Amino acid sequence: MNVVIALVIFIIGGVGGFFATRLLSNTSQEQRKLAEQVNKSETALDQYKLDVAEHLSSSAKLLEQMNDTCQTAMKQMKESTLLLQKATTAEVEGMPFFSAETQQQLAQTATLRHPKRSNEAAEAMTEAPLDYSGNPSGLFADQKQKVTTSV
């Protein structure tokens, strides 16, 4: 009887162990999956942190360049303002509006354009418009009209 009781306890223990392992192995598989997901998430987070740090670094460099450019522009504006404040009216009248090279180019293009216009203007001035022509015609002619009806 002791043998039978031991055998029944052994079978019950085997069945209980089988179900316990199945239950625990599912839990351990879920834990392994969750651990893998955690590792992937941590890797993605680390990569994101690196990307953000790189972006902030490049943004800081760009802002530093912008600051340098603005400082240069402010310095140039200050110098220009001082120059303009120092200029007297006599100096301003003596200063050309365009540079010498630009004035030379404007003079060349003006000589190319203006002779055509002056010739056309001279021709237009020598001839009278057609409505003021020298030969009167129509109702404005100084000829007497013939009477066509007789009384």
Tab-separated table of C-alpha atoms in Angstrom, residues 41-127:
chain	number	residue	atom	x	y	z
A	41	SER	CA	13.418	50.565	-26.828
A	42	GLU	CA	16.570	51.472	-24.907
A	43	THR	CA	18.638	51.196	-28.095
A	44	ALA	CA	16.153	53.389	-29.976
A	45	LEU	CA	16.153	55.900	-27.108
A	46	ASP	CA	19.957	56.044	-27.083
A	47	GLN	CA	19.993	56.607	-30.856
A	48	TYR	CA	17.343	59.316	-30.500
A	49	LYS	CA	19.409	61.017	-27.786
A	50	LEU	CA	22.439	60.965	-30.097
A	51	ASP	CA	20.387	62.407	-32.960
A	52	VAL	CA	18.997	65.178	-30.762
A	53	ALA	CA	22.456	65.990	-29.398
A	54	GLU	CA	23.849	66.163	-32.951
A	55	HIS	CA	20.962	68.375	-34.058
A	56	LEU	CA	21.444	70.727	-31.126
A	57	SER	CA	25.166	70.897	-31.816
A	58	SER	CA	24.645	71.790	-35.485
A	59	SER	CA	21.956	74.316	-34.511
A	60	ALA	CA	24.357	75.934	-32.058
A	61	LYS	CA	27.005	76.215	-34.788
A	62	LEU	CA	24.500	77.773	-37.189
A	63	LEU	CA	23.340	80.247	-34.558
A	64	GLU	CA	26.951	81.162	-33.849
A	65	GLN	CA	27.496	81.818	-37.569
A	66	MET	CA	24.331	83.936	-37.659
A	67	ASN	CA	25.561	85.891	-34.653
A	68	ASP	CA	28.919	86.539	-36.334
A	69	THR	CA	27.172	87.659	-39.525
A	70	CYS	CA	24.859	89.970	-37.579
A	71	GLN	CA	27.792	91.444	-35.674
A	72	THR	CA	29.601	92.123	-38.962
A	73	ALA	CA	26.489	93.707	-40.449
A	74	MET	CA	25.984	95.880	-37.367
A	75	LYS	CA	29.617	97.005	-37.519
A	76	GLN	CA	29.273	97.919	-41.204
A	77	MET	CA	26.027	99.785	-40.554
A	78	LYS	CA	27.645	101.717	-37.706
A	79	GLU	CA	30.585	102.666	-39.951
A	80	SER	CA	28.221	103.725	-42.750
A	81	THR	CA	26.171	105.807	-40.337
A	82	LEU	CA	29.271	107.564	-39.057
A	83	LEU	CA	30.430	108.189	-42.627
A	84	LEU	CA	27.075	109.659	-43.599
A	85	GLN	CA	26.972	111.849	-40.509
A	86	LYS	CA	30.452	113.218	-41.258
A	87	ALA	CA	29.657	114.048	-44.896
A	88	THR	CA	28.895	117.736	-45.476
A	89	THR	CA	26.605	119.091	-48.171
A	90	ALA	CA	29.600	120.207	-50.257
A	91	GLU	CA	31.016	116.695	-50.157
A	92	VAL	CA	27.636	115.194	-50.992
A	93	GLU	CA	27.219	117.443	-54.032
A	94	GLY	CA	30.685	116.500	-55.230
A	95	MET	CA	30.054	112.773	-54.848
A	96	PRO	CA	28.761	111.004	-57.948
A	97	PHE	CA	25.580	108.984	-57.610
A	98	PHE	CA	27.032	106.060	-59.575
A	99	SER	CA	30.583	104.767	-59.665
A	100	ALA	CA	32.865	105.804	-62.544
A	101	GLU	CA	32.486	102.426	-64.238
A	102	THR	CA	28.694	102.556	-64.019
A	103	GLN	CA	28.613	106.119	-65.360
A	104	GLN	CA	30.768	105.054	-68.300
A	105	GLN	CA	28.453	102.144	-69.083
A	106	LEU	CA	25.399	104.405	-68.836
A	107	ALA	CA	27.000	106.896	-71.211
A	108	GLN	CA	27.716	104.144	-73.737
A	109	THR	CA	24.190	102.802	-73.625
A	110	ALA	CA	22.750	106.314	-73.831
A	111	THR	CA	24.668	107.032	-77.046
A	112	LEU	CA	23.332	103.820	-78.512
A	113	ARG	CA	19.727	104.625	-77.662
A	114	HIS	CA	19.330	108.376	-78.068
A	115	PRO	CA	20.347	109.026	-81.724
A	116	LYS	CA	17.466	106.909	-82.969
A	117	ARG	CA	14.988	108.814	-80.874
A	118	SER	CA	16.323	112.216	-81.909
A	119	ASN	CA	16.090	111.323	-85.627
A	120	GLU	CA	12.537	110.108	-85.249
A	121	ALA	CA	11.622	113.216	-83.278
A	122	ALA	CA	13.165	115.488	-85.948
A	123	GLU	CA	11.251	113.729	-88.729
A	124	ALA	CA	8.047	113.977	-86.778
A	125	MET	CA	8.544	117.717	-86.261
A	126	THR	CA	9.177	118.534	-89.935
A	127	GLU	CA	5.978	116.966	-91.205
